[in-house]
Amino acid sequence: MEWSDLRIFLAVAREGTLGAAARKLGQSQPTMGRRLRALEQAVGQTLFQRTDGGFVLTDEGSAVLSHAERIEEEVLAVQRQLASHDQHLDGTLRIASSDWFGIHMLTPVFAEFARLQPRVVVELLTDARLYSLPRREADLAFRITPFREPEVISRRLMHIEYGVYLKSGLKSPRLGDGAGTPLITMDTAFGGIPDSVWLQRVLPKAHVASRSNNRDVQAQMCALGAGVAVLPRPLGDGLAGVKRIDLGEPPPGRNTYVGYHRDLKRLARLRALLDLVIERLAN
């Protein structure tokens, strides 16, 4: 039984399909299928039930899962330990953040870092998924919620104010009303976040016209006149063709936190990038 085969097993167990697991590991789907069948033959057990909806762990697969995860923890610990002793400013850093924060806040800092440290490759991953620092899906992560993992070193990076925006020339709604006003807000999976709840509270008679989990999509919809949107001010204040309106009370802001695995605290390239981010963005 080889670690590379267990890594495939873990990817399939977590992603649920061969295609998603192959994309995660950067391998072809046929190769993943062959390696998985070889692993099942090696252990003499069927580890997954193949269904129309994807791959489901069998009882034997569930038993293997906990052992494979412990092996993964040890392998990643070795990798992190070796990386922490690498003091050369070259190599790769994987950074995870939300879409708008990565584009509008981090990209200028990373461009400066690229000029200062041209041998370090920064990979920026921007989506709503929370990448795992313990599993080393990312080396450094930025989130709007505090990190709870005991092995993660984290700090509050900055507080971001939010504002209410509307296309220039359109009539502003009134606090406590909003009849006839279209709203641009988060998708239903994120409907409980503070600014979405606040917007529907202060404009109770307004109706939702558009939803998206991407702040840049919301910003563009707002600029095109599709409705009122609550946006982070670093994004909204720089948006052409819109105005920030006063509804009598400001929308709630959010904190942003940055975290990394404690095994990487001596990694020179991570420290250099983090120091620059803190210098440029922390408040």
Tab-separated table of C-alpha atoms in Angstrom:
chain	number	residue	atom	x	y	z
A	1	MET	CA	0.000	0.000	0.000
A	2	GLU	CA	1.583	3.262	-1.146
A	3	TRP	CA	0.929	6.797	0.125
A	4	SER	CA	0.197	7.979	-3.423
A	5	ASP	CA	-2.659	5.455	-3.642
A	6	LEU	CA	-4.005	6.470	-0.245
A	7	ARG	CA	-3.897	10.080	-1.397
A	8	ILE	CA	-6.156	9.149	-4.299
A	9	PHE	CA	-8.448	7.241	-1.940
A	10	LEU	CA	-8.747	10.335	0.299
A	11	ALA	CA	-9.440	12.638	-2.644
A	12	VAL	CA	-12.252	10.407	-3.927
A	13	ALA	CA	-13.707	10.040	-0.435
A	14	ARG	CA	-13.762	13.827	0.029
A	15	GLU	CA	-14.855	14.889	-3.449
A	16	GLY	CA	-17.347	12.089	-4.146
A	17	THR	CA	-16.511	11.626	-7.831
A	18	LEU	CA	-13.469	10.547	-9.832
A	19	GLY	CA	-13.643	13.669	-11.971
A	20	ALA	CA	-13.574	16.085	-9.019
A	21	ALA	CA	-10.832	14.080	-7.298
A	22	ALA	CA	-8.765	14.051	-10.509
A	23	ARG	CA	-9.046	17.823	-10.856
A	24	LYS	CA	-8.040	18.280	-7.222
A	25	LEU	CA	-4.882	16.177	-7.633
A	26	GLY	CA	-4.079	17.264	-11.175
A	27	GLN	CA	-4.320	13.758	-12.616
A	28	SER	CA	-6.409	12.202	-15.369
A	29	GLN	CA	-9.652	10.446	-14.496
A	30	PRO	CA	-8.614	7.106	-16.106
A	31	THR	CA	-5.363	7.127	-14.100
A	32	MET	CA	-7.297	7.786	-10.902
A	33	GLY	CA	-9.659	4.923	-11.672
A	34	ARG	CA	-6.815	2.470	-12.325
A	35	ARG	CA	-4.966	3.470	-9.148
A	36	LEU	CA	-8.114	3.147	-7.062
A	37	ARG	CA	-8.849	-0.331	-8.434
A	38	ALA	CA	-5.222	-1.318	-7.741
A	39	LEU	CA	-5.591	-0.149	-4.136
A	40	GLU	CA	-8.783	-2.167	-3.673
A	41	GLN	CA	-7.054	-5.234	-5.089
A	42	ALA	CA	-4.060	-4.676	-2.787
A	43	VAL	CA	-6.230	-4.558	0.345
A	44	GLY	CA	-8.633	-7.230	-0.917
A	45	GLN	CA	-11.713	-5.106	-0.204
A	46	THR	CA	-14.177	-2.936	-2.096
A	47	LEU	CA	-13.674	0.539	-0.614
A	48	PHE	CA	-16.359	2.426	-2.550
A	49	GLN	CA	-19.824	1.690	-3.774
A	50	ARG	CA	-20.185	3.086	-7.317
A	51	THR	CA	-23.559	4.855	-7.640
A	52	ASP	CA	-25.170	7.171	-10.167
A	53	GLY	CA	-24.539	10.038	-7.751
A	54	GLY	CA	-20.866	9.265	-7.242
A	55	PHE	CA	-18.621	7.181	-4.995
A	56	VAL	CA	-19.880	6.234	-1.526
A	57	LEU	CA	-17.627	4.655	1.100
A	58	THR	CA	-18.398	1.058	2.014
A	59	ASP	CA	-18.006	-0.093	5.618
A	60	GLU	CA	-14.506	-1.290	4.742
A	61	GLY	CA	-13.750	2.064	3.104
A	62	SER	CA	-14.928	3.941	6.201
A	63	ALA	CA	-12.591	1.818	8.310
A	64	VAL	CA	-9.666	2.647	6.010
A	65	LEU	CA	-10.548	6.358	6.001
A	66	SER	CA	-9.541	7.113	9.584
A	67	HIS	CA	-6.198	5.329	9.171
A	68	ALA	CA	-5.534	7.085	5.848
A	69	GLU	CA	-6.239	10.470	7.424
A	70	ARG	CA	-3.751	9.778	10.220
A	71	ILE	CA	-1.122	8.764	7.647
A	72	GLU	CA	-1.885	11.963	5.734
A	73	GLU	CA	-1.379	14.036	8.887
A	74	GLU	CA	2.048	12.476	9.414
A	75	VAL	CA	3.113	12.929	5.781
A	76	LEU	CA	2.040	16.566	5.775
A	77	ALA	CA	3.756	17.170	9.106
A	78	VAL	CA	7.011	15.914	7.612
A	79	GLN	CA	6.546	18.159	4.569
A	80	ARG	CA	5.813	21.198	6.733
A	81	GLN	CA	8.781	20.469	8.990
A	82	LEU	CA	11.132	20.247	6.013
A	83	ALA	CA	9.651	23.380	4.468
A	84	SER	CA	10.085	25.353	7.688
A	85	HIS	CA	13.867	24.827	7.479
A	86	ASP	CA	14.019	26.187	3.931
A	87	GLN	CA	15.263	29.743	4.333
A	88	HIS	CA	15.679	30.467	0.618
A	89	LEU	CA	13.260	32.967	-0.850
A	90	ASP	CA	12.126	30.793	-3.703
A	91	GLY	CA	9.456	28.168	-4.174
A	92	THR	CA	5.653	28.378	-4.139
A	93	LEU	CA	3.090	29.809	-1.715
A	94	ARG	CA	-0.585	28.850	-1.996
A	95	ILE	CA	-2.872	31.608	-0.728
A	96	ALA	CA	-6.626	31.244	-0.181
A	97	SER	CA	-9.097	34.113	0.117
A	98	SER	CA	-12.537	35.245	-0.991
A	99	ASP	CA	-12.893	36.483	-4.544
A	100	TRP	CA	-13.188	40.248	-4.044
A	101	PHE	CA	-10.576	40.367	-1.263
A	102	GLY	CA	-8.073	38.489	-3.385
A	103	ILE	CA	-8.649	40.670	-6.437
A	104	HIS	CA	-8.911	44.107	-4.865
A	105	MET	CA	-6.898	43.853	-1.636
A	106	LEU	CA	-4.276	41.145	-2.075
A	107	THR	CA	-3.386	41.420	-5.764
A	108	PRO	CA	-1.645	44.836	-5.433
A	109	VAL	CA	0.403	43.506	-2.510
A	110	PHE	CA	1.295	40.331	-4.397
A	111	ALA	CA	2.374	42.362	-7.422
A	112	GLU	CA	4.730	44.326	-5.185
A	113	PHE	CA	5.985	41.102	-3.623
A	114	ALA	CA	6.654	39.645	-7.087
A	115	ARG	CA	8.922	42.594	-7.848
A	116	LEU	CA	10.743	42.191	-4.537
A	117	GLN	CA	10.983	38.374	-4.607
A	118	PRO	CA	10.848	37.233	-8.243
A	119	ARG	CA	11.772	33.621	-7.416
A	120	VAL	CA	8.712	33.064	-5.208
A	121	VAL	CA	5.573	31.933	-7.070
A	122	VAL	CA	2.340	33.021	-5.385
A	123	GLU	CA	-0.740	30.924	-6.236
A	124	LEU	CA	-3.933	32.764	-5.317
A	125	LEU	CA	-7.045	30.586	-4.836
A	126	THR	CA	-10.257	32.638	-4.722
A	127	ASP	CA	-13.566	30.951	-4.002
A	128	ALA	CA	-16.050	30.506	-1.186
A	129	ARG	CA	-14.606	27.173	-0.021
A	130	LEU	CA	-12.583	27.113	3.197
A	131	TYR	CA	-9.236	25.570	2.275
A	132	SER	CA	-7.672	23.393	4.980
A	133	LEU	CA	-4.392	24.638	6.424
A	134	PRO	CA	-3.732	21.400	8.379
A	135	ARG	CA	-4.109	19.381	5.137
A	136	ARG	CA	-1.912	21.965	3.397
A	137	GLU	CA	-4.502	22.823	0.784
A	138	ALA	CA	-3.149	26.350	1.327
A	139	ASP	CA	-0.117	27.807	3.101
A	140	LEU	CA	-1.783	31.088	4.056
A	141	ALA	CA	-5.505	31.844	4.266
A	142	PHE	CA	-7.610	34.972	4.678
A	143	ARG	CA	-11.096	34.622	6.159
A	144	ILE	CA	-13.899	36.752	7.610
A	145	THR	CA	-14.299	34.299	10.498
A	146	PRO	CA	-11.660	33.529	13.153
A	147	PHE	CA	-9.595	30.378	12.795
A	148	ARG	CA	-10.524	27.672	15.327
A	149	GLU	CA	-7.950	24.996	14.475
A	150	PRO	CA	-5.472	24.624	17.371
A	151	GLU	CA	-2.544	24.084	14.994
A	152	VAL	CA	-3.162	27.356	13.135
A	153	ILE	CA	-1.460	30.636	14.056
A	154	SER	CA	-3.747	33.547	13.235
A	155	ARG	CA	-4.405	37.220	13.848
A	156	ARG	CA	-6.977	39.850	12.954
A	157	LEU	CA	-5.629	41.641	9.915
A	158	MET	CA	-8.082	44.456	9.333
A	159	HIS	CA	-11.630	45.750	9.757
A	160	ILE	CA	-13.471	46.497	6.534
A	161	GLU	CA	-16.345	48.960	6.391
A	162	TYR	CA	-19.277	48.264	4.079
A	163	GLY	CA	-21.490	50.723	2.226
A	164	VAL	CA	-24.783	50.834	0.330
A	165	TYR	CA	-24.466	51.516	-3.402
A	166	LEU	CA	-26.784	52.440	-6.245
A	167	LYS	CA	-26.217	53.406	-9.878
A	168	SER	CA	-25.693	57.153	-10.227
A	169	GLY	CA	-28.855	58.991	-11.292
A	170	LEU	CA	-31.288	56.519	-9.740
A	171	LYS	CA	-33.535	57.535	-6.840
A	172	SER	CA	-32.391	56.398	-3.408
A	173	PRO	CA	-34.813	54.363	-1.269
A	174	ARG	CA	-35.933	55.467	2.189
A	175	LEU	CA	-34.945	53.778	5.447
A	176	GLY	CA	-37.695	51.481	6.715
A	177	ASP	CA	-39.463	51.309	3.356
A	178	GLY	CA	-37.868	50.333	0.043
A	179	ALA	CA	-41.110	49.598	-1.820
A	180	GLY	CA	-40.313	48.953	-5.469
A	181	THR	CA	-36.561	48.824	-4.831
A	182	PRO	CA	-34.666	45.858	-6.316
A	183	LEU	CA	-31.928	44.403	-4.120
A	184	ILE	CA	-28.681	42.728	-5.131
A	185	THR	CA	-27.574	40.387	-2.375
A	186	MET	CA	-25.804	37.154	-1.484
A	187	ASP	CA	-27.057	33.783	-2.705
A	188	THR	CA	-29.272	31.736	-0.403
A	189	ALA	CA	-26.351	29.703	0.972
A	190	PHE	CA	-24.933	32.938	2.429
A	191	GLY	CA	-28.234	34.671	3.122
A	192	GLY	CA	-27.541	34.832	6.845
A	193	ILE	CA	-24.429	36.978	6.672
A	194	PRO	CA	-24.770	40.300	8.530
A	195	ASP	CA	-24.933	42.711	5.576
A	196	SER	CA	-27.629	40.692	3.778
A	197	VAL	CA	-29.755	40.495	6.928
A	198	TRP	CA	-29.212	44.227	7.558
A	199	LEU	CA	-30.195	45.236	4.008
A	200	GLN	CA	-33.508	43.412	4.162
A	201	ARG	CA	-34.179	44.820	7.643
A	202	VAL	CA	-33.667	48.476	6.673
A	203	LEU	CA	-35.579	48.056	3.378
A	204	PRO	CA	-38.322	45.594	4.391
A	205	LYS	CA	-40.576	46.341	1.402
A	206	ALA	CA	-37.820	45.917	-1.181
A	207	HIS	CA	-37.591	42.788	-3.321
A	208	VAL	CA	-34.568	40.685	-4.225
A	209	ALA	CA	-33.726	41.016	-7.906
A	210	SER	CA	-30.342	39.279	-8.048
A	211	ARG	CA	-28.241	36.947	-5.922
A	212	SER	CA	-24.591	35.945	-6.170
A	213	ASN	CA	-21.859	34.669	-3.857
A	214	ASN	CA	-19.377	36.798	-5.826
A	215	ARG	CA	-18.987	40.410	-4.697
A	216	ASP	CA	-17.618	41.522	-8.072
A	217	VAL	CA	-20.756	40.165	-9.758
A	218	GLN	CA	-22.877	42.120	-7.275
A	219	ALA	CA	-20.825	45.247	-7.949
A	220	GLN	CA	-21.229	44.969	-11.727
A	221	MET	CA	-24.975	44.337	-11.409
A	222	CYS	CA	-25.207	47.462	-9.262
A	223	ALA	CA	-23.189	49.547	-11.744
A	224	LEU	CA	-25.522	48.375	-14.537
A	225	GLY	CA	-28.556	49.617	-12.605
A	226	ALA	CA	-29.985	46.284	-11.454
A	227	GLY	CA	-30.556	47.484	-7.894
A	228	VAL	CA	-29.151	48.411	-4.494
A	229	ALA	CA	-26.150	46.470	-3.200
A	230	VAL	CA	-24.163	46.365	0.022
A	231	LEU	CA	-20.476	46.120	-0.866
A	232	PRO	CA	-17.137	46.312	0.927
A	233	ARG	CA	-16.073	49.949	0.649
A	234	PRO	CA	-12.650	49.149	-0.877
A	235	LEU	CA	-14.636	47.597	-3.737
A	236	GLY	CA	-17.656	49.898	-3.925
A	237	ASP	CA	-15.893	53.240	-3.504
A	238	GLY	CA	-13.751	52.561	-6.558
A	239	LEU	CA	-16.644	51.423	-8.753
A	240	ALA	CA	-17.346	53.754	-11.665
A	241	GLY	CA	-20.918	54.910	-12.262
A	242	VAL	CA	-22.288	54.239	-8.772
A	243	LYS	CA	-22.920	56.344	-5.683
A	244	ARG	CA	-22.757	55.429	-2.015
A	245	ILE	CA	-26.067	56.282	-0.357
A	246	ASP	CA	-26.960	57.009	3.265
A	247	LEU	CA	-29.900	55.050	4.645
A	248	GLY	CA	-29.591	56.553	8.118
A	249	GLU	CA	-27.339	53.871	9.585
A	250	PRO	CA	-24.265	52.158	8.172
A	251	PRO	CA	-24.290	48.461	7.272
A	252	PRO	CA	-22.231	46.195	9.535
A	253	GLY	CA	-18.562	45.862	8.664
A	254	ARG	CA	-16.479	42.712	8.836
A	255	ASN	CA	-13.118	41.698	10.225
A	256	THR	CA	-10.617	39.801	8.102
A	257	TYR	CA	-8.274	37.262	9.710
A	258	VAL	CA	-5.104	35.685	8.346
A	259	GLY	CA	-3.789	32.274	9.399
A	260	TYR	CA	-1.102	29.690	8.650
A	261	HIS	CA	-0.029	26.344	10.098
A	262	ARG	CA	2.327	26.638	13.045
A	263	ASP	CA	4.816	24.283	11.359
A	264	LEU	CA	5.400	26.984	8.716
A	265	LYS	CA	6.179	29.839	11.106
A	266	ARG	CA	9.895	29.732	10.178
A	267	LEU	CA	9.317	29.448	6.426
A	268	ALA	CA	11.201	32.470	5.098
A	269	ARG	CA	9.103	33.123	1.998
A	270	LEU	CA	5.852	32.917	3.989
A	271	ARG	CA	7.171	35.314	6.638
A	272	ALA	CA	8.354	37.754	3.951
A	273	LEU	CA	4.948	37.783	2.225
A	274	LEU	CA	2.983	37.970	5.469
A	275	ASP	CA	5.111	40.864	6.736
A	276	LEU	CA	4.411	42.800	3.549
A	277	VAL	CA	0.667	42.079	3.725
A	278	ILE	CA	0.539	43.255	7.340
A	279	GLU	CA	2.541	46.376	6.499
A	280	ARG	CA	0.218	47.312	3.629
A	281	LEU	CA	-3.196	46.236	4.943
A	282	ALA	CA	-3.296	45.864	8.738
A	283	ASN	CA	-5.290	48.376	10.742
